[in-house]
Short mmCIF file of C-alpha atoms in Angstrom, two decimals:
data_model
loop_
_atom_site.label_atom_id
_atom_site.label_comp_id
_atom_site.label_asym_id
_atom_site.label_seq_id
_atom_site.Cartn_x
_atom_site.Cartn_y
_atom_site.Cartn_z
CA MET A 1 0.02 0.00 0.01
CA LYS A 2 1.43 3.40 -1.02
CA PRO A 3 1.93 6.01 1.64
CA THR A 4 -0.79 8.25 0.37
CA LYS A 5 -3.28 5.38 0.52
CA GLN A 6 -1.93 4.45 3.95
CA LEU A 7 -2.52 7.95 5.15
CA ILE A 8 -5.98 8.24 3.70
CA SER A 9 -7.12 4.80 4.94
CA THR A 10 -5.62 5.32 8.39
CA ALA A 11 -7.09 8.84 8.76
CA ALA A 12 -10.46 7.69 7.38
CA LEU A 13 -10.65 4.86 9.91
CA THR A 14 -9.71 7.25 12.72
CA TYR A 15 -12.40 9.67 11.60
CA SER A 16 -14.86 6.86 11.27
CA GLY A 17 -14.06 5.82 14.85
CA PHE A 18 -14.49 9.37 16.11
CA GLY A 19 -17.66 9.75 13.98
CA VAL A 20 -19.44 6.75 15.47
CA SER A 21 -18.11 7.69 18.90
CA ILE A 22 -19.68 11.11 18.52
CA LEU A 23 -22.91 9.54 17.27
CA SER A 24 -22.95 7.11 20.16
CA ALA A 25 -21.98 9.73 22.75
CA PRO A 26 -25.37 11.54 22.90
CA LEU A 27 -27.17 8.17 22.85
CA LEU A 28 -25.09 6.95 25.80
CA ALA A 29 -25.66 10.29 27.52
CA ARG A 30 -29.48 9.96 27.09
CA ALA A 31 -29.68 6.28 28.00
CA LEU A 32 -27.21 6.31 30.95
CA GLU A 33 -27.54 9.90 32.03
CA ALA A 34 -24.61 11.58 33.77
CA ASP A 35 -24.32 9.15 36.61
CA GLY A 36 -24.29 6.06 34.39
CA ARG A 37 -21.84 7.73 31.96
CA GLY A 38 -19.54 8.34 34.87
CA GLU A 39 -19.68 4.65 35.90
CA LEU A 40 -18.83 3.61 32.28
CA ALA A 41 -15.99 6.03 32.20
CA THR A 42 -14.59 4.58 35.48
CA PHE A 43 -14.63 1.05 33.91
CA VAL A 44 -12.98 2.22 30.74
CA VAL A 45 -10.22 4.16 32.57
CA VAL A 46 -9.17 1.16 34.71
CA PHE A 47 -9.43 -1.35 31.82
CA GLN A 48 -7.39 0.79 29.41
CA VAL A 49 -4.74 1.90 31.82
CA LEU A 50 -3.98 -1.62 32.98
CA GLY A 51 -3.90 -2.81 29.36
CA TRP A 52 -1.21 -0.18 28.73
CA ILE A 53 0.99 -0.56 31.77
CA SER A 54 0.74 -4.20 32.75
CA TYR A 55 3.37 -5.46 30.34
CA PHE A 56 6.24 -3.11 31.09
CA GLY A 57 6.76 -2.03 27.42
CA PHE A 58 7.90 -5.54 26.41
CA PRO A 59 5.54 -5.94 23.39
CA ARG A 60 6.97 -2.99 21.54
CA GLY A 61 10.53 -3.90 22.45
CA ILE A 62 10.02 -7.55 21.37
CA ALA A 63 8.40 -6.42 18.13
CA LEU A 64 11.21 -3.98 17.33
CA SER A 65 13.73 -6.75 18.01
CA LEU A 66 11.96 -9.04 15.60
CA VAL A 67 11.66 -6.43 12.84
CA GLN A 68 15.11 -5.04 13.10
CA THR A 69 17.10 -8.26 13.81
CA ALA A 70 14.72 -11.06 12.63
CA GLN A 71 15.25 -12.65 16.05
CA LEU A 72 13.43 -12.96 19.38
CA PRO A 73 14.82 -12.70 22.91
CA ALA A 74 15.47 -16.09 24.50
CA ARG A 75 12.69 -15.75 27.08
CA TRP A 76 9.74 -13.63 25.93
CA PHE A 77 6.45 -15.51 26.34
CA PHE A 78 6.34 -16.48 29.97
CA PRO A 79 7.09 -13.00 31.40
CA LEU A 80 4.17 -11.65 29.31
CA ALA A 81 1.92 -14.38 30.66
CA ALA A 82 2.92 -13.59 34.23
CA PHE A 83 2.42 -9.81 33.70
CA GLY A 84 -1.06 -10.57 32.30
CA VAL A 85 -2.14 -12.59 35.37
CA ILE A 86 -0.88 -9.82 37.70
CA GLY A 87 -2.64 -7.12 35.66
CA ALA A 88 -5.92 -9.10 35.70
CA GLY A 89 -5.67 -9.43 39.50
CA ILE A 90 -5.05 -5.66 39.92
CA PHE A 91 -8.01 -4.89 37.60
CA THR A 92 -10.40 -7.03 39.59
CA ALA A 93 -9.25 -5.53 42.87
CA ALA A 94 -9.50 -1.95 41.55
CA LEU A 95 -13.06 -2.35 40.22
CA THR A 96 -14.04 -3.93 43.53
CA VAL A 97 -12.63 -0.97 45.48
CA LEU A 98 -14.21 1.61 43.14
CA ASP A 99 -17.50 -0.26 43.48
CA VAL A 100 -19.14 0.45 40.09
CA ALA A 101 -22.72 -0.25 41.13
CA SER A 102 -24.06 -1.30 37.67
CA LEU A 103 -21.34 -4.00 37.31
CA ARG A 104 -21.79 -5.71 40.70
CA GLN A 105 -22.39 -9.46 40.49
CA THR A 106 -21.89 -9.75 36.75
CA ALA A 107 -19.52 -11.94 34.69
CA LEU A 108 -18.28 -8.85 32.85
CA LEU A 109 -15.38 -8.19 35.25
CA GLY A 110 -14.16 -11.82 34.71
CA TRP A 111 -14.39 -11.40 30.93
CA ALA A 112 -12.40 -8.18 31.11
CA ALA A 113 -9.77 -9.68 33.39
CA LEU A 114 -9.34 -12.68 31.01
CA LEU A 115 -8.71 -10.28 28.12
CA ILE A 116 -6.06 -8.46 30.09
CA CYS A 117 -4.27 -11.77 30.63
CA PHE A 118 -3.66 -12.12 26.86
CA THR A 119 -3.30 -8.50 25.86
CA GLY A 120 0.50 -8.48 25.98
CA VAL A 121 0.97 -11.33 23.47
CA ALA A 122 -1.67 -9.83 21.17
CA GLN A 123 0.11 -6.46 21.31
CA ILE A 124 3.16 -8.00 19.68
CA GLY A 125 1.22 -8.83 16.59
CA TYR A 126 -0.37 -5.41 16.57
CA GLU A 127 3.04 -3.81 16.81
CA LEU A 128 4.53 -6.06 14.10
CA VAL A 129 2.07 -5.19 11.41
CA HIS A 130 2.40 -1.53 12.23
CA GLN A 131 6.22 -1.44 12.32
CA THR A 132 6.39 -3.31 8.99
CA GLY A 133 3.84 -1.08 7.26
CA GLN A 134 1.11 -3.69 6.88
CA PHE A 135 -1.59 -1.06 7.34
CA ALA A 136 -4.49 -3.16 6.05
CA LYS A 137 -3.99 -5.65 8.83
CA TRP A 138 -3.21 -2.93 11.39
CA ASN A 139 -6.37 -1.10 10.50
CA ILE A 140 -8.45 -4.22 10.96
CA GLY A 141 -7.36 -4.23 14.58
CA ARG A 142 -8.05 -0.55 14.95
CA PHE A 143 -11.55 -1.13 13.52
CA CYS A 144 -12.20 -3.59 16.24
CA LEU A 145 -11.19 -1.03 18.91
CA LEU A 146 -12.37 2.26 17.45
CA VAL A 147 -15.48 1.51 15.43
CA LEU A 148 -17.09 -1.81 16.43
CA PRO A 149 -17.92 -0.93 20.08
CA SER A 150 -19.69 2.27 19.13
CA VAL A 151 -21.65 0.55 16.35
CA ILE A 152 -22.86 -2.02 18.80
CA GLN A 153 -23.74 0.59 21.30
CA ILE A 154 -25.85 2.52 18.68
CA ALA A 155 -27.65 -0.68 17.78
CA LEU A 156 -28.40 -1.38 21.45
CA TYR A 157 -29.84 2.04 21.89
CA PHE A 158 -32.36 1.66 19.09
CA ALA A 159 -33.17 -1.77 20.39
CA ASP A 160 -33.89 -0.12 23.79
CA ARG A 161 -31.20 -2.30 25.44
CA LEU A 162 -28.44 0.28 26.09
CA SER A 163 -27.25 0.34 29.75
CA VAL A 164 -23.99 0.40 31.59
CA PRO A 165 -23.57 -3.48 31.44
CA THR A 166 -24.47 -3.73 27.77
CA SER A 167 -22.16 -0.78 26.98
CA VAL A 168 -19.37 -2.75 28.67
CA VAL A 169 -20.29 -5.81 26.61
CA ALA A 170 -19.85 -3.78 23.43
CA ILE A 171 -16.39 -2.61 24.54
CA LEU A 172 -15.37 -6.11 25.43
CA LEU A 173 -16.64 -7.58 22.18
CA GLY A 174 -14.43 -5.12 20.26
CA GLN A 175 -11.46 -5.98 22.42
CA THR A 176 -12.04 -9.74 21.94
CA CYS A 177 -12.11 -9.38 18.12
CA TRP A 178 -8.92 -7.27 18.26
CA MET A 179 -7.27 -9.97 20.44
CA ILE A 180 -8.17 -12.82 18.18
CA VAL A 181 -6.77 -11.07 15.10
CA ASN A 182 -3.51 -10.09 16.72
CA LEU A 183 -2.91 -13.37 18.57
CA HIS A 184 -3.01 -15.09 15.21
CA ILE A 185 -0.56 -12.56 13.78
CA THR A 186 1.81 -13.03 16.74
CA TYR A 187 1.66 -16.82 16.37
CA ARG A 188 2.46 -16.73 12.66
CA ALA A 189 5.27 -14.15 13.08
CA THR A 190 7.09 -15.81 15.92
CA ARG A 191 6.78 -19.47 14.84
CA GLY A 192 10.28 -20.91 14.15
CA VAL A 193 12.12 -17.62 14.68
CA PRO A 194 15.57 -17.92 16.34
CA ARG A 195 15.63 -16.90 19.93
CA SER A 196 19.03 -15.34 20.18
CA ALA A 197 18.30 -11.58 20.11
CA PRO A 198 19.70 -9.47 22.97
CA PRO A 199 17.36 -8.73 25.91
CA VAL A 200 15.00 -5.81 25.34
CA ARG A 201 14.68 -4.84 29.04
CA SER A 202 16.56 -1.57 28.77
CA PHE A 203 14.37 0.07 26.15
CA SER A 204 11.23 -1.66 27.20
CA LEU A 205 11.34 -0.59 30.83
CA LYS A 206 12.11 3.02 29.94
CA TYR A 207 9.40 3.04 27.31
CA TRP A 208 7.06 1.44 29.88
CA MET A 209 7.90 4.25 32.28
CA SER A 210 6.75 6.64 29.59
CA ILE A 211 3.59 4.66 29.00
CA LEU A 212 2.97 4.58 32.81
CA PHE A 213 3.42 8.31 33.19
CA ASP A 214 1.34 9.05 30.08
CA GLY A 215 -1.36 6.65 31.16
CA VAL A 216 -1.44 8.25 34.55
CA GLY A 217 -1.44 11.74 33.09
CA SER A 218 -4.04 11.06 30.44
CA ARG A 219 -6.48 9.15 32.60
CA LEU A 220 -5.87 10.27 36.16
CA ASP A 221 -7.81 13.40 35.32
CA GLN A 222 -10.93 11.29 35.25
CA VAL A 223 -9.86 9.40 38.31
CA VAL A 224 -9.49 12.64 40.21
CA LEU A 225 -12.89 13.77 39.02
CA ALA A 226 -14.40 10.44 39.98
CA ALA A 227 -12.93 10.75 43.47
CA VAL A 228 -13.52 14.41 44.17
CA ALA A 229 -16.14 15.84 41.82
CA THR A 230 -19.63 14.66 41.09
CA SER A 231 -20.62 11.96 38.62
CA SER A 232 -22.31 14.61 36.56
CA GLN A 233 -19.09 16.51 36.13
CA LEU A 234 -17.24 13.38 35.23
CA GLY A 235 -19.96 12.53 32.68
CA VAL A 236 -19.60 15.99 31.09
CA TYR A 237 -15.78 15.60 31.00
CA ALA A 238 -15.94 12.15 29.46
CA VAL A 239 -18.20 13.34 26.65
CA ALA A 240 -15.92 16.38 26.12
CA VAL A 241 -12.90 14.09 25.76
CA THR A 242 -14.72 12.19 22.99
CA CYS A 243 -15.54 15.37 21.14
CA ALA A 244 -12.00 16.79 21.49
CA SER A 245 -10.49 13.53 20.30
CA ALA A 246 -12.06 13.97 16.85
CA SER A 247 -9.77 17.02 16.16
CA GLY A 248 -6.55 15.01 15.80
CA ALA A 249 -7.13 12.23 13.32
CA LEU A 250 -5.00 13.64 10.54
CA THR A 251 -2.06 14.33 12.87
CA GLN A 252 -2.23 10.81 14.26
CA ALA A 253 -2.43 9.34 10.78
CA LEU A 254 0.63 11.23 9.68
CA ASN A 255 2.63 9.88 12.62
CA HIS A 256 1.25 6.35 12.25
CA VAL A 257 2.34 6.23 8.54
CA ALA A 258 5.80 7.69 9.28
CA PHE A 259 6.62 5.11 11.98
CA PRO A 260 7.54 2.19 9.66
CA SER A 261 10.07 4.44 7.90
CA MET A 262 11.62 5.34 11.22
CA VAL A 263 11.87 1.65 12.26
CA ALA A 264 13.48 0.77 8.95
CA GLY A 265 16.15 3.43 9.50
CA ARG A 266 15.19 5.72 6.64
CA ALA A 267 16.38 8.72 8.64
CA GLY A 268 15.85 11.38 5.96
CA SER A 269 12.34 10.24 5.20
CA SER A 270 11.42 10.12 8.92
CA ARG A 271 12.69 13.67 9.49
CA ARG A 272 10.68 14.92 6.52
CA ASP A 273 7.61 13.03 7.64
CA TYR A 274 7.93 14.42 11.16
CA ARG A 275 8.21 18.04 10.05
CA ARG A 276 5.23 17.58 7.73
CA ALA A 277 3.27 16.01 10.53
CA VAL A 278 3.90 18.91 12.90
CA VAL A 279 2.80 21.58 10.39
CA LEU A 280 -0.14 19.69 8.97
CA GLY A 281 -1.12 18.26 12.28
CA PHE A 282 -1.45 21.63 14.04
CA THR A 283 -3.35 23.04 11.02
CA ALA A 284 -5.77 20.13 11.00
CA SER A 285 -6.24 20.28 14.76
CA LEU A 286 -7.08 24.00 14.53
CA VAL A 287 -9.53 23.57 11.62
CA CYS A 288 -11.27 20.46 12.99
CA GLY A 289 -11.31 21.75 16.55
CA GLY A 290 -12.89 24.93 15.39
CA LEU A 291 -15.63 23.03 13.57
CA ILE A 292 -16.35 20.91 16.63
CA VAL A 293 -16.68 23.95 18.92
CA PHE A 294 -18.97 25.61 16.30
CA VAL A 295 -21.25 22.58 16.25
CA LEU A 296 -21.37 22.33 20.00
CA VAL A 297 -22.20 26.04 20.36
CA LEU A 298 -25.21 25.64 18.11
CA PHE A 299 -26.45 22.16 18.99
CA GLU A 300 -25.07 21.24 22.40
CA VAL A 301 -28.45 20.81 24.15
CA ARG A 302 -30.19 19.37 21.16
CA ILE A 303 -27.55 16.64 20.69
CA PHE A 304 -26.59 15.73 24.25
CA GLY A 305 -29.60 16.89 26.24
CA PRO A 306 -29.91 19.41 29.14
CA THR A 307 -27.80 17.54 31.74
CA PHE A 308 -24.44 18.36 30.10
CA ASP A 309 -24.17 21.97 31.02
CA GLY A 310 -20.85 23.65 30.08
CA LEU A 311 -19.78 20.90 27.63
CA VAL A 312 -18.64 23.34 24.92
CA PHE A 313 -16.17 25.10 27.19
CA VAL A 314 -14.65 21.86 28.48
CA ALA A 315 -14.34 20.46 24.91
CA ALA A 316 -12.74 23.69 23.58
CA ILE A 317 -10.02 23.43 26.24
CA LEU A 318 -9.40 19.71 25.72
CA ILE A 319 -9.04 20.35 21.95
CA VAL A 320 -5.87 22.27 22.75
CA TYR A 321 -4.62 19.33 24.89
CA GLN A 322 -5.52 16.94 22.04
CA ALA A 323 -3.29 18.88 19.64
CA ALA A 324 -0.36 18.74 21.98
CA ALA A 325 -0.93 14.99 22.67
CA ASP A 326 -0.98 14.25 18.91
CA GLN A 327 2.36 15.96 18.53
CA TRP A 328 3.68 13.97 21.49
CA LEU A 329 2.80 10.78 19.53
CA GLY A 330 5.38 11.74 16.87
CA VAL A 331 7.96 12.17 19.54
CA VAL A 332 7.16 8.69 20.93
CA TYR A 333 7.49 7.06 17.50
CA ARG A 334 10.81 8.75 16.68
CA ASN A 335 12.43 7.83 19.97
CA SER A 336 10.98 4.24 19.92
CA ALA A 337 12.58 3.61 16.45
CA ALA A 338 15.84 4.95 17.72
CA GLY A 339 15.73 2.95 20.94
CA ARG A 340 15.80 6.05 23.13
CA GLY A 341 13.35 5.18 25.81
CA ASP A 342 15.13 7.50 28.20
CA VAL A 343 13.99 10.61 26.30
CA LEU A 344 10.41 9.45 26.53
CA ALA A 345 10.59 8.54 30.19
CA ILE A 346 12.08 11.93 31.20
CA ALA A 347 9.58 13.98 29.15
CA SER A 348 6.63 11.96 30.40
CA LEU A 349 7.86 12.29 34.02
CA CYS A 350 8.00 16.00 33.59
CA GLY A 351 4.48 16.10 32.22
CA VAL A 352 2.90 14.00 34.91
CA GLY A 353 4.88 15.79 37.57
CA LEU A 354 3.35 19.12 36.42
CA PHE A 355 -0.11 17.40 36.37
CA GLY A 356 0.35 16.21 39.95
CA VAL A 357 1.30 19.63 41.27
CA ALA A 358 -1.53 21.37 39.44
CA SER A 359 -4.09 18.71 40.49
CA PHE A 360 -3.02 18.95 44.10
CA LEU A 361 -3.47 22.73 44.05
CA LEU A 362 -6.96 22.31 42.66
CA ILE A 363 -7.88 19.70 45.38
CA VAL A 364 -6.55 21.78 48.30
CA THR A 365 -8.19 24.93 47.00
CA HIS A 366 -11.54 23.04 46.39
CA THR A 367 -11.60 24.15 42.77
CA VAL A 368 -11.70 20.79 41.03
CA SER A 369 -14.24 20.86 38.17
CA SER A 370 -14.41 19.61 34.64
CA ILE A 371 -13.19 23.01 33.33
CA SER A 372 -10.23 23.40 35.72
CA MET A 373 -9.12 19.75 35.07
CA ALA A 374 -9.22 20.38 31.27
CA GLY A 375 -6.94 23.36 31.85
CA VAL A 376 -4.52 21.19 33.84
CA MET A 377 -4.42 18.68 30.95
CA VAL A 378 -3.44 21.47 28.50
CA LEU A 379 -0.54 22.46 30.72
CA MET A 380 0.62 18.88 31.04
CA GLY A 381 0.34 18.13 27.26
CA VAL A 382 2.20 21.22 26.05
CA PHE A 383 4.91 20.88 28.67
CA ARG A 384 5.54 17.19 27.93
CA TRP A 385 5.82 17.79 24.21
CA VAL A 386 8.14 20.76 24.51
CA VAL A 387 10.47 18.81 26.86
CA GLY A 388 10.46 15.86 24.47
CA VAL A 389 11.39 18.03 21.52
CA GLN A 390 14.23 19.73 23.33
CA LEU A 391 15.65 16.40 24.53
CA MET A 392 15.47 15.01 20.96
CA LYS A 393 17.58 17.95 19.75
CA ARG A 394 20.19 17.23 22.42
CA VAL A 395 20.60 13.62 21.40
CA ALA A 396 20.35 14.43 17.70
CA ILE A 397 17.27 12.42 16.86
#
């Protein structure tokens, strides 16, 4: 697939995902109301964060080793299996402590925990097809995560069956399809491969630290709101996140398409792609973000109902954060291909450190709200990206 087609197909799928998410968002808002939307957001936060951080960055490190050396580390499977079991246990304990009322005494938590057990091995396949530029296969996996859950939720709404448990079922069905596809890819790619590659611990752990800090920074905002603010404020914030996310699809697609060139060591191409991604990405974020704010100003109540007061202001602020987060993705890809996990870890630590200080000030001054938390996210996102770019210049990446 040519780069232009890769860019178009990847961006189109991202926009499709955001499109159905935006279509499903008001349906979820009406069916679940603010309290139920907050409960669903709590489940999603814990499930996604543990899926990101449970595997210590090993899936990307193992995939990079396989692509760049055609070899696997001597011991790669059993650590991932152990990490998965531990992550599933933490997930179950966390949801028990948070006590999401709508999910009590259901089998859904067990299903989600089982998926976490195998996520690490499946991530290897997902990374492999991305790093080697097999965007058709990669986008199949993305379809399962980005589009399928929202389509199921829309169908459930019109069947008058949409609730917190059935919304979770839709999410888990998408995750299950993604896992089946990528477990098959991992099996085919690793079968018979020599296991003599150097250990990937150094890069993987530093990259994992970056994932950890980013996961904390990008999701702890909702955790803080869940703990301190009302469910209604969390519900407004969660819907605003969905709206703001739609502004960055082109920026993300440019970075996604550039990543295989970086992994293959085509340095000139990767630099050119990165500069283009920065310019076009900020332009696209500005245009798309402005359109989203315009639509919300005119149709906020008509689309989402009267219980989401102030949504437009929160979404406008989070659009700025989304632009910075999309630029940070380019930094992550460039340093991953170069094996410089240290740059990512330092920049992510700086970002989450600023988030922690700002959030603490909000809590002690009793000013936590959806709007103030969105402002904190902007500060974190911009600071993290700026630090990452400056560190890249120092190490000549």
